[in-house]
Amino acid sequence: MAALVTGGNRGIGLAIAREFQAAGEPVVITHRGSCPDELFGVACDVTDPAQVEEAFDEAEAELGPITTVVCNAGFTDDQLLLRMDETQFTRVLDTNLTGAYRVAKRGVRSMLRQHRGRLVFISSVVALRGEAGQANYAASKAGLIGMARSLARELGSRGITANVVAPGLISTDMTEGLSDARAQQIRDGIPLGRSGEPAEVAATVRWLASDEAGYITGAVVPVDGGAGMGY
Ligand code: NDP
């Protein structure tokens, strides 16, 4: 029984993979270039169904059945609606939402055979709050919630849970480009008054994947310092 984390070569995905590894659980990451030395990685661009299939085949040949899948790969391409072209919209959806569908679909095939599975989707606080300039990204992250809850209903009787983790502002490459003023403005809206660390997201993901969380499915778990309260 092993875990697969998409986009595990850096940021939140890397922290999740390290969390599994530190707990002694077999883990494989997907990457699109190079893999950190201490981890087992397989190449995969989640926009390509054939690469998703090959990545699972390669991972399972090495580690056995994958019964935990963390759909973490994602990116932003922010723009105000009237300036957002169709490609900007569809590319974000194709990676963040359709990519997660591709990965979950292949992962569930193995989970069904094992009568056990954990799907964890990395969404965002903006899924429910919305954010100016992020219509594409917020739509993709909100879509993950609908997908996870549908899968929770579809697969619950087969011992498979599907949950969502919704991080707030987390210090990674994705948020490094924010101006100081914008980062401060976001922090002002966070009750805990600071950005979060990838490890704080990772701990929640590993817990949702554990046996202790076996009666939790269809949940949206915030890791956002309180930023999403009330949404
Ligand atoms: P990073 O930009 O640090 O990492 C993104 C990861 O996704 C990289 O490994 C990247 O691979 C991978 N990725 C992007 N596109 C693809 C693709 N087409 N196929 C495969 N892998 C891909 O971001 P974070 O670690 O911050 O984000 C991780 C997840 O958490 C994302 O889904 C993001 O939306 C979400 N999130 C992040 C928040 C934050 O504040 N940081 C807040 C809320 C949610 P590569 O290295 O090859 O580019």
XYZ file of N, CA, C and O in Angstrom, residues 23 27 36 48 79 96 99 110 180 199 217 222 229:
52
model
N 6.771 9.219 8.210
C 5.921 8.272 8.952
C 6.201 6.823 8.527
O 5.521 5.905 8.982
N 5.944 6.156 -0.527
C 5.356 7.283 -1.253
C 6.095 7.499 -2.565
O 7.298 7.305 -2.655
N 13.504 15.334 -6.200
C 14.463 15.427 -5.091
C 15.094 14.060 -4.788
O 14.402 13.037 -4.843
N -1.920 15.162 -19.497
C -1.784 14.106 -20.510
C -2.242 12.759 -19.926
O -1.550 12.167 -19.101
N -5.985 36.860 -13.965
C -6.324 37.968 -14.851
C -7.760 38.394 -14.573
O -8.604 37.549 -14.230
N -5.818 21.884 -13.031
C -6.237 21.828 -11.629
C -7.439 20.919 -11.402
O -7.528 20.256 -10.359
N -7.132 17.515 -14.538
C -5.957 16.726 -14.155
C -6.261 15.862 -12.931
O -5.890 14.687 -12.871
N -7.088 0.956 -8.754
C -6.314 0.125 -7.817
C -7.011 0.046 -6.463
O -7.017 -1.010 -5.825
N 4.734 42.888 -1.702
C 4.695 42.974 -0.237
C 3.354 43.537 0.226
O 2.777 43.073 1.213
N 4.348 22.387 5.572
C 4.270 21.255 6.513
C 2.943 21.240 7.268
O 2.460 20.178 7.684
N -15.445 11.483 5.211
C -15.451 11.558 3.746
C -16.330 12.723 3.301
O -17.281 13.092 3.989
N -10.247 23.154 6.157
C -9.440 24.357 5.925
C -8.110 24.288 6.669
O -8.061 23.808 7.802
N -13.123 31.401 7.288
C -14.242 31.209 8.214
C -15.516 31.840 7.677
O -15.495 32.974 7.220
